[in-house]
PDB file of C-alpha atoms in Angstrom:
ATOM      1  CA  MET A   1     -19.429  13.109 -30.832  1.00  0.00           C
ATOM      2  CA  THR A   2     -21.348  11.735 -27.856  1.00  0.00           C
ATOM      3  CA  VAL A   3     -22.097   8.004 -27.854  1.00  0.00           C
ATOM      4  CA  ASP A   4     -23.937   5.593 -25.581  1.00  0.00           C
ATOM      5  CA  VAL A   5     -22.728   2.268 -24.198  1.00  0.00           C
ATOM      6  CA  ALA A   6     -23.928   0.240 -27.196  1.00  0.00           C
ATOM      7  CA  GLU A   7     -22.266   2.622 -29.663  1.00  0.00           C
ATOM      8  CA  ALA A   8     -19.012   2.607 -27.726  1.00  0.00           C
ATOM      9  CA  ALA A   9     -19.014  -1.196 -27.665  1.00  0.00           C
ATOM     10  CA  ALA A  10     -19.726  -1.300 -31.399  1.00  0.00           C
ATOM     11  CA  ALA A  11     -16.818   1.054 -32.048  1.00  0.00           C
ATOM     12  CA  LEU A  12     -14.475  -1.193 -30.067  1.00  0.00           C
ATOM     13  CA  GLN A  13     -15.798  -4.286 -31.856  1.00  0.00           C
ATOM     14  CA  ALA A  14     -14.904  -2.698 -35.195  1.00  0.00           C
ATOM     15  CA  GLU A  15     -11.299  -1.890 -34.247  1.00  0.00           C
ATOM     16  CA  ASN A  16      -8.045  -3.688 -33.502  1.00  0.00           C
ATOM     17  CA  ASP A  17      -4.526  -2.791 -32.331  1.00  0.00           C
ATOM     18  CA  ILE A  18      -6.046  -0.823 -29.459  1.00  0.00           C
ATOM     19  CA  LEU A  19      -4.019   1.187 -26.937  1.00  0.00           C
ATOM     20  CA  ILE A  20      -5.594   2.220 -23.627  1.00  0.00           C
ATOM     21  CA  LEU A  21      -4.329   5.261 -21.718  1.00  0.00           C
ATOM     22  CA  THR A  22      -4.627   5.968 -17.985  1.00  0.00           C
ATOM     23  CA  HIS A  23      -4.420   9.416 -16.436  1.00  0.00           C
ATOM     24  CA  ARG A  24      -1.562  11.139 -14.669  1.00  0.00           C
ATOM     25  CA  ARG A  25      -1.123   9.976 -11.037  1.00  0.00           C
ATOM     26  CA  PRO A  26      -3.286   6.915 -11.739  1.00  0.00           C
ATOM     27  CA  ASP A  27      -5.785   5.743  -9.145  1.00  0.00           C
ATOM     28  CA  GLY A  28      -7.776   2.566  -8.772  1.00  0.00           C
ATOM     29  CA  ASP A  29     -10.513   3.714 -11.142  1.00  0.00           C
ATOM     30  CA  THR A  30      -8.419   4.587 -14.191  1.00  0.00           C
ATOM     31  CA  THR A  31      -6.192   1.508 -13.782  1.00  0.00           C
ATOM     32  CA  GLY A  32      -9.096  -0.791 -12.945  1.00  0.00           C
ATOM     33  CA  CYS A  33     -11.007   0.383 -16.023  1.00  0.00           C
ATOM     34  CA  ALA A  34      -7.983   0.012 -18.280  1.00  0.00           C
ATOM     35  CA  GLY A  35      -7.140  -3.420 -16.910  1.00  0.00           C
ATOM     36  CA  ALA A  36     -10.704  -4.666 -17.281  1.00  0.00           C
ATOM     37  CA  LEU A  37     -11.151  -3.323 -20.809  1.00  0.00           C
ATOM     38  CA  CYS A  38      -7.832  -4.676 -22.059  1.00  0.00           C
ATOM     39  CA  ARG A  39      -8.529  -8.151 -20.701  1.00  0.00           C
ATOM     40  CA  ALA A  40     -12.054  -8.124 -22.138  1.00  0.00           C
ATOM     41  CA  LEU A  41     -10.816  -7.087 -25.582  1.00  0.00           C
ATOM     42  CA  ARG A  42      -8.173  -9.814 -25.520  1.00  0.00           C
ATOM     43  CA  GLN A  43     -10.855 -12.311 -24.550  1.00  0.00           C
ATOM     44  CA  LEU A  44     -12.616 -11.364 -27.782  1.00  0.00           C
ATOM     45  CA  GLY A  45      -9.461 -12.032 -29.789  1.00  0.00           C
ATOM     46  CA  LYS A  46      -8.362  -8.438 -30.233  1.00  0.00           C
ATOM     47  CA  THR A  47      -4.863  -7.019 -29.915  1.00  0.00           C
ATOM     48  CA  ALA A  48      -5.008  -4.574 -27.004  1.00  0.00           C
ATOM     49  CA  TYR A  49      -2.446  -3.040 -24.651  1.00  0.00           C
ATOM     50  CA  ILE A  50      -2.219  -0.454 -21.876  1.00  0.00           C
ATOM     51  CA  LEU A  51       0.443   2.224 -22.158  1.00  0.00           C
ATOM     52  CA  GLN A  52       3.004   2.285 -19.343  1.00  0.00           C
ATOM     53  CA  ASN A  53       2.289   5.086 -16.874  1.00  0.00           C
ATOM     54  CA  PRO A  54       5.397   6.512 -15.129  1.00  0.00           C
ATOM     55  CA  ASP A  55       3.313   7.575 -12.123  1.00  0.00           C
ATOM     56  CA  ILE A  56       1.933   4.117 -11.372  1.00  0.00           C
ATOM     57  CA  THR A  57       2.258   2.988  -7.755  1.00  0.00           C
ATOM     58  CA  LYS A  58       2.897  -0.538  -6.519  1.00  0.00           C
ATOM     59  CA  ARG A  59      -0.702  -0.868  -5.347  1.00  0.00           C
ATOM     60  CA  TYR A  60      -2.059  -0.700  -8.899  1.00  0.00           C
ATOM     61  CA  VAL A  61       0.817  -2.109 -10.962  1.00  0.00           C
ATOM     62  CA  PRO A  62      -0.745  -5.626 -11.123  1.00  0.00           C
ATOM     63  CA  LEU A  63      -3.826  -4.222 -12.854  1.00  0.00           C
ATOM     64  CA  ILE A  64      -1.985  -2.870 -15.894  1.00  0.00           C
ATOM     65  CA  ALA A  65       1.584  -4.244 -16.031  1.00  0.00           C
ATOM     66  CA  PRO A  66       0.563  -7.557 -17.662  1.00  0.00           C
ATOM     67  CA  CYS A  67      -0.920  -5.500 -20.498  1.00  0.00           C
ATOM     68  CA  TYR A  68       2.072  -3.310 -21.423  1.00  0.00           C
ATOM     69  CA  PRO A  69       2.772  -3.194 -25.186  1.00  0.00           C
ATOM     70  CA  PRO A  70       5.821  -4.779 -26.764  1.00  0.00           C
ATOM     71  CA  GLU A  71       8.494  -2.609 -28.303  1.00  0.00           C
ATOM     72  CA  GLY A  72       7.466  -1.463 -31.761  1.00  0.00           C
ATOM     73  CA  PHE A  73       3.704  -1.753 -31.232  1.00  0.00           C
ATOM     74  CA  VAL A  74       1.883   0.806 -33.381  1.00  0.00           C
ATOM     75  CA  PRO A  75      -1.681   1.425 -32.163  1.00  0.00           C
ATOM     76  CA  GLN A  76      -4.506   2.079 -34.557  1.00  0.00           C
ATOM     77  CA  TYR A  77      -7.150   3.051 -31.990  1.00  0.00           C
ATOM     78  CA  ILE A  78      -6.671   5.082 -28.812  1.00  0.00           C
ATOM     79  CA  VAL A  79      -8.940   4.845 -25.764  1.00  0.00           C
ATOM     80  CA  THR A  80      -8.770   6.776 -22.484  1.00  0.00           C
ATOM     81  CA  THR A  81     -10.379   5.602 -19.241  1.00  0.00           C
ATOM     82  CA  ASP A  82     -11.478   7.876 -16.383  1.00  0.00           C
ATOM     83  CA  MET A  83      -9.554  10.818 -17.872  1.00  0.00           C
ATOM     84  CA  ALA A  84     -11.455  14.091 -17.550  1.00  0.00           C
ATOM     85  CA  GLU A  85      -9.286  16.108 -19.944  1.00  0.00           C
ATOM     86  CA  GLU A  86      -6.280  15.728 -22.198  1.00  0.00           C
ATOM     87  CA  LYS A  87      -3.974  17.689 -19.921  1.00  0.00           C
ATOM     88  CA  LEU A  88      -4.105  14.655 -17.601  1.00  0.00           C
ATOM     89  CA  LEU A  89      -2.233  12.504 -20.119  1.00  0.00           C
ATOM     90  CA  PRO A  90       0.968  11.107 -18.576  1.00  0.00           C
ATOM     91  CA  ASP A  91       4.300  12.096 -20.107  1.00  0.00           C
ATOM     92  CA  THR A  92       4.470   8.789 -21.981  1.00  0.00           C
ATOM     93  CA  ALA A  93       1.241   9.637 -23.839  1.00  0.00           C
ATOM     94  CA  GLU A  94       1.948  13.137 -25.149  1.00  0.00           C
ATOM     95  CA  GLN A  95       2.212  11.803 -28.710  1.00  0.00           C
ATOM     96  CA  TYR A  96      -1.451  10.835 -28.514  1.00  0.00           C
ATOM     97  CA  ARG A  97      -2.719  14.300 -27.663  1.00  0.00           C
ATOM     98  CA  GLY A  98      -5.428  15.183 -30.173  1.00  0.00           C
ATOM     99  CA  ARG A  99      -5.579  11.553 -31.360  1.00  0.00           C
ATOM    100  CA  VAL A 100      -7.953   9.983 -28.833  1.00  0.00           C
ATOM    101  CA  ASP A 101     -10.608   7.933 -30.617  1.00  0.00           C
ATOM    102  CA  LEU A 102     -12.796   6.940 -27.662  1.00  0.00           C
ATOM    103  CA  VAL A 103     -13.195   8.563 -24.253  1.00  0.00           C
ATOM    104  CA  ILE A 104     -14.833   6.508 -21.497  1.00  0.00           C
ATOM    105  CA  ASP A 105     -15.367   8.693 -18.437  1.00  0.00           C
ATOM    106  CA  HIS A 106     -17.742   9.893 -15.724  1.00  0.00           C
ATOM    107  CA  HIS A 107     -16.483  13.408 -14.914  1.00  0.00           C
ATOM    108  CA  ARG A 108     -18.995  16.175 -15.531  1.00  0.00           C
ATOM    109  CA  SER A 109     -16.132  18.566 -16.375  1.00  0.00           C
ATOM    110  CA  ASN A 110     -15.090  16.414 -19.363  1.00  0.00           C
ATOM    111  CA  PRO A 111     -15.326  18.585 -22.531  1.00  0.00           C
ATOM    112  CA  GLY A 112     -15.506  15.573 -24.858  1.00  0.00           C
ATOM    113  CA  TYR A 113     -11.998  15.633 -26.314  1.00  0.00           C
ATOM    114  CA  GLY A 114     -12.240  12.317 -28.192  1.00  0.00           C
ATOM    115  CA  ARG A 115     -13.661  11.558 -31.610  1.00  0.00           C
ATOM    116  CA  LYS A 116     -16.287   9.593 -29.704  1.00  0.00           C
ATOM    117  CA  ASN A 117     -17.158  10.286 -26.083  1.00  0.00           C
ATOM    118  CA  LEU A 118     -18.966   7.996 -23.665  1.00  0.00           C
ATOM    119  CA  ILE A 119     -19.436  10.174 -20.597  1.00  0.00           C
ATOM    120  CA  ARG A 120     -21.966   9.215 -17.942  1.00  0.00           C
ATOM    121  CA  THR A 121     -21.855  11.563 -14.997  1.00  0.00           C
ATOM    122  CA  ASP A 122     -24.366   9.564 -12.953  1.00  0.00           C
ATOM    123  CA  ALA A 123     -21.782   6.793 -12.487  1.00  0.00           C
ATOM    124  CA  GLY A 124     -20.072   6.918  -9.112  1.00  0.00           C
ATOM    125  CA  ALA A 125     -16.996   5.342 -10.682  1.00  0.00           C
ATOM    126  CA  CYS A 126     -15.920   5.041 -14.292  1.00  0.00           C
ATOM    127  CA  ALA A 127     -15.592   1.318 -13.583  1.00  0.00           C
ATOM    128  CA  GLU A 128     -19.395   1.108 -13.333  1.00  0.00           C
ATOM    129  CA  LEU A 129     -19.587   2.406 -16.875  1.00  0.00           C
ATOM    130  CA  MET A 130     -16.808   0.051 -17.980  1.00  0.00           C
ATOM    131  CA  TYR A 131     -18.776  -2.875 -16.570  1.00  0.00           C
ATOM    132  CA  ASP A 132     -21.674  -1.913 -18.844  1.00  0.00           C
ATOM    133  CA  VAL A 133     -19.355  -1.589 -21.852  1.00  0.00           C
ATOM    134  CA  ILE A 134     -17.820  -5.011 -21.236  1.00  0.00           C
ATOM    135  CA  ASN A 135     -21.294  -6.546 -20.985  1.00  0.00           C
ATOM    136  CA  ALA A 136     -22.256  -4.845 -24.267  1.00  0.00           C
ATOM    137  CA  LEU A 137     -19.102  -6.268 -25.865  1.00  0.00           C
ATOM    138  CA  GLY A 138     -20.295  -9.742 -24.921  1.00  0.00           C
ATOM    139  CA  ALA A 139     -17.191 -10.551 -22.884  1.00  0.00           C
ATOM    140  CA  ARG A 140     -17.389 -12.867 -19.869  1.00  0.00           C
ATOM    141  CA  LEU A 141     -16.860 -11.346 -16.435  1.00  0.00           C
ATOM    142  CA  THR A 142     -13.892 -13.496 -15.446  1.00  0.00           C
ATOM    143  CA  ASP A 143     -12.415 -13.166 -11.978  1.00  0.00           C
ATOM    144  CA  ASP A 144      -9.447 -11.080 -13.216  1.00  0.00           C
ATOM    145  CA  ILE A 145     -11.743  -8.648 -15.037  1.00  0.00           C
ATOM    146  CA  ALA A 146     -14.089  -8.558 -12.044  1.00  0.00           C
ATOM    147  CA  GLU A 147     -11.205  -7.742  -9.711  1.00  0.00           C
ATOM    148  CA  CYS A 148     -10.232  -4.767 -11.885  1.00  0.00           C
ATOM    149  CA  ILE A 149     -13.829  -3.514 -11.964  1.00  0.00           C
ATOM    150  CA  TYR A 150     -14.309  -3.983  -8.223  1.00  0.00           C
ATOM    151  CA  ILE A 151     -11.127  -2.079  -7.387  1.00  0.00           C
ATOM    152  CA  GLY A 152     -12.227   0.790  -9.630  1.00  0.00           C
ATOM    153  CA  VAL A 153     -15.708   0.946  -8.111  1.00  0.00           C
ATOM    154  CA  SER A 154     -14.637   0.560  -4.486  1.00  0.00           C
ATOM    155  CA  THR A 155     -11.796   3.097  -4.585  1.00  0.00           C
ATOM    156  CA  ASP A 156     -13.821   5.837  -6.297  1.00  0.00           C
ATOM    157  CA  THR A 157     -16.712   5.443  -3.858  1.00  0.00           C
ATOM    158  CA  GLY A 158     -14.583   5.223  -0.711  1.00  0.00           C
ATOM    159  CA  CYS A 159     -15.448   1.567  -0.187  1.00  0.00           C
ATOM    160  CA  PHE A 160     -19.082   2.409  -0.930  1.00  0.00           C
ATOM    161  CA  LYS A 161     -19.265   5.147   1.743  1.00  0.00           C
ATOM    162  CA  TYR A 162     -19.383   8.262  -0.461  1.00  0.00           C
ATOM    163  CA  SER A 163     -22.599   9.878  -1.649  1.00  0.00           C
ATOM    164  CA  ASN A 164     -21.806   8.946  -5.267  1.00  0.00           C
ATOM    165  CA  THR A 165     -22.606   5.318  -4.379  1.00  0.00           C
ATOM    166  CA  THR A 166     -25.846   4.224  -6.060  1.00  0.00           C
ATOM    167  CA  ALA A 167     -27.910   1.082  -6.505  1.00  0.00           C
ATOM    168  CA  HIS A 168     -26.037   0.508  -9.763  1.00  0.00           C
ATOM    169  CA  THR A 169     -22.738   0.741  -7.864  1.00  0.00           C
ATOM    170  CA  HIS A 170     -23.814  -2.072  -5.566  1.00  0.00           C
ATOM    171  CA  ALA A 171     -25.188  -4.086  -8.485  1.00  0.00           C
ATOM    172  CA  VAL A 172     -21.819  -3.924 -10.232  1.00  0.00           C
ATOM    173  CA  ALA A 173     -20.008  -4.883  -7.023  1.00  0.00           C
ATOM    174  CA  ALA A 174     -22.423  -7.794  -6.542  1.00  0.00           C
ATOM    175  CA  ALA A 175     -21.717  -9.026 -10.066  1.00  0.00           C
ATOM    176  CA  CYS A 176     -17.982  -8.928  -9.326  1.00  0.00           C
ATOM    177  CA  LEU A 177     -18.471 -10.918  -6.125  1.00  0.00           C
ATOM    178  CA  THR A 178     -20.602 -13.444  -8.010  1.00  0.00           C
ATOM    179  CA  ALA A 179     -17.745 -13.797 -10.506  1.00  0.00           C
ATOM    180  CA  GLY A 180     -15.617 -15.134  -7.653  1.00  0.00           C
ATOM    181  CA  ILE A 181     -13.447 -12.313  -6.316  1.00  0.00           C
ATOM    182  CA  ASP A 182     -12.589 -11.994  -2.623  1.00  0.00           C
ATOM    183  CA  GLY A 183     -14.158  -8.626  -1.857  1.00  0.00           C
ATOM    184  CA  GLY A 184     -13.299  -8.771   1.826  1.00  0.00           C
ATOM    185  CA  GLU A 185      -9.599  -9.274   1.174  1.00  0.00           C
ATOM    186  CA  ILE A 186      -9.547  -6.516  -1.469  1.00  0.00           C
ATOM    187  CA  ASN A 187     -11.247  -4.125   0.950  1.00  0.00           C
ATOM    188  CA  ARG A 188      -8.827  -5.032   3.728  1.00  0.00           C
ATOM    189  CA  ALA A 189      -5.795  -4.438   1.513  1.00  0.00           C
ATOM    190  CA  LEU A 190      -7.103  -1.177   0.063  1.00  0.00           C
ATOM    191  CA  PHE A 191      -8.838   0.446   3.029  1.00  0.00           C
ATOM    192  CA  GLU A 192      -7.656  -1.073   6.313  1.00  0.00           C
ATOM    193  CA  THR A 193      -3.990  -1.990   6.023  1.00  0.00           C
ATOM    194  CA  LYS A 194      -1.592   0.915   6.646  1.00  0.00           C
ATOM    195  CA  THR A 195       2.148   1.108   6.200  1.00  0.00           C
ATOM    196  CA  MET A 196       4.120   2.838   8.936  1.00  0.00           C
ATOM    197  CA  PRO A 197       4.766   5.876   6.661  1.00  0.00           C
ATOM    198  CA  ARG A 198       1.004   6.136   6.042  1.00  0.00           C
ATOM    199  CA  PHE A 199       0.301   5.988   9.764  1.00  0.00           C
ATOM    200  CA  GLN A 200       2.865   8.738  10.385  1.00  0.00           C
ATOM    201  CA  MET A 201       1.416  10.944   7.640  1.00  0.00           C
ATOM    202  CA  GLU A 202      -2.100  10.533   9.029  1.00  0.00           C
ATOM    203  CA  ARG A 203      -0.802  11.630  12.430  1.00  0.00           C
ATOM    204  CA  ILE A 204       0.753  14.723  10.826  1.00  0.00           C
ATOM    205  CA  VAL A 205      -2.551  15.540   9.117  1.00  0.00           C
ATOM    206  CA  PHE A 206      -4.522  15.392  12.355  1.00  0.00           C
ATOM    207  CA  ASP A 207      -1.839  17.174  14.391  1.00  0.00           C
ATOM    208  CA  THR A 208      -1.505  20.119  11.987  1.00  0.00           C
ATOM    209  CA  MET A 209      -5.026  20.489  10.562  1.00  0.00           C
ATOM    210  CA  GLU A 210      -6.359  24.072  10.585  1.00  0.00           C
ATOM    211  CA  PHE A 211     -10.000  25.126  10.780  1.00  0.00           C
ATOM    212  CA  PHE A 212     -11.740  28.157   9.307  1.00  0.00           C
ATOM    213  CA  GLU A 213     -15.222  29.662   9.221  1.00  0.00           C
ATOM    214  CA  GLY A 214     -16.114  28.186  12.582  1.00  0.00           C
ATOM    215  CA  GLY A 215     -14.955  24.694  11.658  1.00  0.00           C
ATOM    216  CA  VAL A 216     -16.766  24.452   8.313  1.00  0.00           C
ATOM    217  CA  ILE A 217     -13.461  24.415   6.389  1.00  0.00           C
ATOM    218  CA  ALA A 218     -10.590  22.123   7.394  1.00  0.00           C
ATOM    219  CA  LEU A 219      -7.166  22.402   5.778  1.00  0.00           C
ATOM    220  CA  ALA A 220      -4.096  20.176   5.994  1.00  0.00           C
ATOM    221  CA  MET A 221      -0.661  20.805   4.497  1.00  0.00           C
ATOM    222  CA  LEU A 222       1.652  17.930   3.605  1.00  0.00           C
ATOM    223  CA  TRP A 223       5.113  19.412   3.260  1.00  0.00           C
ATOM    224  CA  ARG A 224       7.750  17.617   1.211  1.00  0.00           C
ATOM    225  CA  ALA A 225      10.118  17.552   4.189  1.00  0.00           C
ATOM    226  CA  ASP A 226       7.586  15.511   6.196  1.00  0.00           C
ATOM    227  CA  ILE A 227       6.818  13.211   3.267  1.00  0.00           C
ATOM    228  CA  ASP A 228      10.517  12.516   2.739  1.00  0.00           C
ATOM    229  CA  ARG A 229      11.225  12.141   6.452  1.00  0.00           C
ATOM    230  CA  THR A 230       8.540   9.487   6.894  1.00  0.00           C
ATOM    231  CA  GLY A 231       9.457   7.738   3.647  1.00  0.00           C
ATOM    232  CA  ALA A 232       5.896   8.013   2.353  1.00  0.00           C
ATOM    233  CA  ASP A 233       5.325   7.297  -1.330  1.00  0.00           C
ATOM    234  CA  ALA A 234       2.340   7.882  -3.615  1.00  0.00           C
ATOM    235  CA  ASP A 235       0.630   4.721  -2.358  1.00  0.00           C
ATOM    236  CA  ASP A 236       0.926   5.960   1.224  1.00  0.00           C
ATOM    237  CA  LEU A 237      -0.677   9.277   0.279  1.00  0.00           C
ATOM    238  CA  ASP A 238      -3.501   7.708  -1.714  1.00  0.00           C
ATOM    239  CA  SER A 239      -6.925   8.844  -0.392  1.00  0.00           C
ATOM    240  CA  ILE A 240      -5.355  10.767   2.490  1.00  0.00           C
ATOM    241  CA  ALA A 241      -7.350  13.808   1.384  1.00  0.00           C
ATOM    242  CA  SER A 242     -10.508  12.230   2.803  1.00  0.00           C
ATOM    243  CA  LEU A 243      -9.228  12.647   6.379  1.00  0.00           C
ATOM    244  CA  THR A 244     -10.095  16.360   6.498  1.00  0.00           C
ATOM    245  CA  ARG A 245     -13.760  15.608   5.856  1.00  0.00           C
ATOM    246  CA  GLN A 246     -14.009  13.165   8.761  1.00  0.00           C
ATOM    247  CA  ILE A 247     -14.235  15.883  11.413  1.00  0.00           C
ATOM    248  CA  GLU A 248     -17.758  16.665  12.582  1.00  0.00           C
ATOM    249  CA  GLY A 249     -18.984  19.984  11.196  1.00  0.00           C
ATOM    250  CA  VAL A 250     -16.498  20.125   8.311  1.00  0.00           C
ATOM    251  CA  GLN A 251     -18.188  20.699   4.950  1.00  0.00           C
ATOM    252  CA  ILE A 252     -15.067  21.541   2.924  1.00  0.00           C
ATOM    253  CA  GLY A 253     -11.887  19.544   3.457  1.00  0.00           C
ATOM    254  CA  ILE A 254      -8.710  20.741   1.742  1.00  0.00           C
ATOM    255  CA  THR A 255      -5.373  18.940   1.524  1.00  0.00           C
ATOM    256  CA  LEU A 256      -2.281  20.539  -0.006  1.00  0.00           C
ATOM    257  CA  THR A 257       0.631  18.284  -0.962  1.00  0.00           C
ATOM    258  CA  GLU A 258       4.038  19.708  -1.861  1.00  0.00           C
ATOM    259  CA  ASN A 259       5.492  17.832  -4.834  1.00  0.00           C
ATOM    260  CA  LYS A 260       9.182  17.119  -5.324  1.00  0.00           C
ATOM    261  CA  ASP A 261       9.467  19.948  -7.862  1.00  0.00           C
ATOM    262  CA  LYS A 262       7.886  22.344  -5.320  1.00  0.00           C
ATOM    263  CA  THR A 263       4.620  22.559  -7.234  1.00  0.00           C
ATOM    264  CA  VAL A 264       1.503  21.896  -5.174  1.00  0.00           C
ATOM    265  CA  LYS A 265      -1.306  19.400  -5.562  1.00  0.00           C
ATOM    266  CA  VAL A 266      -4.582  20.402  -3.917  1.00  0.00           C
ATOM    267  CA  SER A 267      -7.375  17.945  -3.150  1.00  0.00           C
ATOM    268  CA  VAL A 268     -10.823  19.107  -2.043  1.00  0.00           C
ATOM    269  CA  ARG A 269     -13.474  16.883  -0.475  1.00  0.00           C
ATOM    270  CA  THR A 270     -16.915  18.213   0.436  1.00  0.00           C
ATOM    271  CA  THR A 271     -20.168  17.145   2.032  1.00  0.00           C
ATOM    272  CA  LYS A 272     -23.515  17.457   0.242  1.00  0.00           C
ATOM    273  CA  GLU A 273     -23.798  21.135   1.128  1.00  0.00           C
ATOM    274  CA  MET A 274     -20.804  22.184  -0.986  1.00  0.00           C
ATOM    275  CA  ASP A 275     -19.407  21.695  -4.491  1.00  0.00           C
ATOM    276  CA  ALA A 276     -15.768  20.563  -4.631  1.00  0.00           C
ATOM    277  CA  ALA A 277     -15.563  20.892  -8.418  1.00  0.00           C
ATOM    278  CA  ALA A 278     -16.776  24.499  -8.334  1.00  0.00           C
ATOM    279  CA  ILE A 279     -14.118  25.366  -5.744  1.00  0.00           C
ATOM    280  CA  CYS A 280     -11.305  23.809  -7.779  1.00  0.00           C
ATOM    281  CA  GLN A 281     -12.507  25.271 -11.067  1.00  0.00           C
ATOM    282  CA  LYS A 282     -11.863  28.730  -9.631  1.00  0.00           C
ATOM    283  CA  CYS A 283      -8.204  27.673  -9.427  1.00  0.00           C
ATOM    284  CA  GLY A 284      -7.959  26.027 -12.843  1.00  0.00           C
ATOM    285  CA  GLY A 285      -8.827  22.515 -11.671  1.00  0.00           C
ATOM    286  CA  GLY A 286     -11.935  20.364 -11.677  1.00  0.00           C
ATOM    287  CA  GLY A 287     -13.384  16.985 -10.828  1.00  0.00           C
ATOM    288  CA  HIS A 288     -16.510  15.666  -9.145  1.00  0.00           C
ATOM    289  CA  ILE A 289     -19.048  17.516  -7.039  1.00  0.00           C
ATOM    290  CA  ARG A 290     -17.751  15.881  -3.827  1.00  0.00           C
ATOM    291  CA  ALA A 291     -14.108  15.253  -4.814  1.00  0.00           C
ATOM    292  CA  ALA A 292     -11.987  17.518  -6.976  1.00  0.00           C
ATOM    293  CA  GLY A 293      -8.461  18.831  -7.345  1.00  0.00           C
ATOM    294  CA  ALA A 294      -6.196  21.520  -8.718  1.00  0.00           C
ATOM    295  CA  SER A 295      -2.491  22.111  -9.284  1.00  0.00           C
ATOM    296  CA  PHE A 296      -0.405  25.174  -8.491  1.00  0.00           C
ATOM    297  CA  ASP A 297       3.038  26.192  -9.737  1.00  0.00           C
ATOM    298  CA  CYS A 298       3.496  28.567  -6.796  1.00  0.00           C
ATOM    299  CA  GLY A 299       4.566  27.684  -3.253  1.00  0.00           C
ATOM    300  CA  MET A 300       2.472  26.092  -0.520  1.00  0.00           C
ATOM    301  CA  GLU A 301       1.477  29.329   1.221  1.00  0.00           C
ATOM    302  CA  GLU A 302       0.319  30.979  -2.019  1.00  0.00           C
ATOM    303  CA  ALA A 303      -1.612  27.869  -2.986  1.00  0.00           C
ATOM    304  CA  LYS A 304      -3.164  27.773   0.473  1.00  0.00           C
ATOM    305  CA  ALA A 305      -4.324  31.376   0.169  1.00  0.00           C
ATOM    306  CA  ALA A 306      -5.814  30.800  -3.292  1.00  0.00           C
ATOM    307  CA  ILE A 307      -7.728  27.607  -2.527  1.00  0.00           C
ATOM    308  CA  LEU A 308      -8.884  28.945   0.844  1.00  0.00           C
ATOM    309  CA  ALA A 309     -10.263  32.052  -0.872  1.00  0.00           C
ATOM    310  CA  ALA A 310     -12.137  29.853  -3.359  1.00  0.00           C
ATOM    311  CA  ALA A 311     -13.510  27.700  -0.545  1.00  0.00           C
ATOM    312  CA  ARG A 312     -14.660  30.740   1.409  1.00  0.00           C
ATOM    313  CA  GLU A 313     -16.367  32.092  -1.705  1.00  0.00           C
ATOM    314  CA  GLN A 314     -18.259  28.788  -2.060  1.00  0.00           C
ATOM    315  CA  TYR A 315     -19.178  28.812   1.631  1.00  0.00           C
ATOM    316  CA  ASP A 316     -20.437  32.423   1.465  1.00  0.00           C
ATOM    317  CA  ALA A 317     -22.544  31.619  -1.600  1.00  0.00           C
ATOM    318  CA  LYS A 318     -24.154  28.574   0.033  1.00  0.00           C
ATOM    319  CA  ARG A 319     -24.912  29.811   3.534  1.00  0.00           C
TER     320      ARG A 319
END
């Protein structure tokens, strides 16, 4: 069942003992949305928690850790934030598969797997939609809620640089700044400060990047041996996929990352001429029109061949 913002807020108002789930390999948007919603619900006197996510990185721990449930908590209402499909549930949430009551999301590939589904694909970040829900709930935009929302909005729009940034995006960010957050310091921490492992991984990306179709497609491969050698963790690799799209003339940027279990994560970033989601859907993945991903159980070279073939098919269809 599809619902609007007012209906989603009404559903939350009618419930208690709420558990919020974030997606596998959580980013700033899913954690920011969860953190903001949980704090808003608590402000209204409700019992609400966020399920621990085993993939959480140190960058986003402060957004959700204060909201972890106590031992023995039995939720009565399940909400997911920024989760395009149920297969993205973390291992800790498998028991809730098929039991999601409310989906709050902005991915166009979302099939509507909840009993109620608030999906607004025009939102650059799910946090924009969460801001509207929190307003509809009648909660105050405190500085801790505003910080969660701002982190979600800024990370999913590339610090407001990506084409998914809209007037509403800036309006939400402005409201967060008015609430008293330090936007400059958040931006510096998220987008400017680099650890040494991150710096080394960026150098590897630029040193080893390959180009195809006359420079229209750029591809980088992050091998596990290099990740381990530099000491890079998930925080260090966050948003690194955007580097391939920074080269002039590149319309399709592809980054392959070898996981510890030898499976492969593929991230695709495109310019306005191409559709990242369509490329990844050919390989069983999905996402947004400019940013999407897929996973492979094969090795790096096989994954490279498959995603490159899908990218070339997209390029041939568009030129």
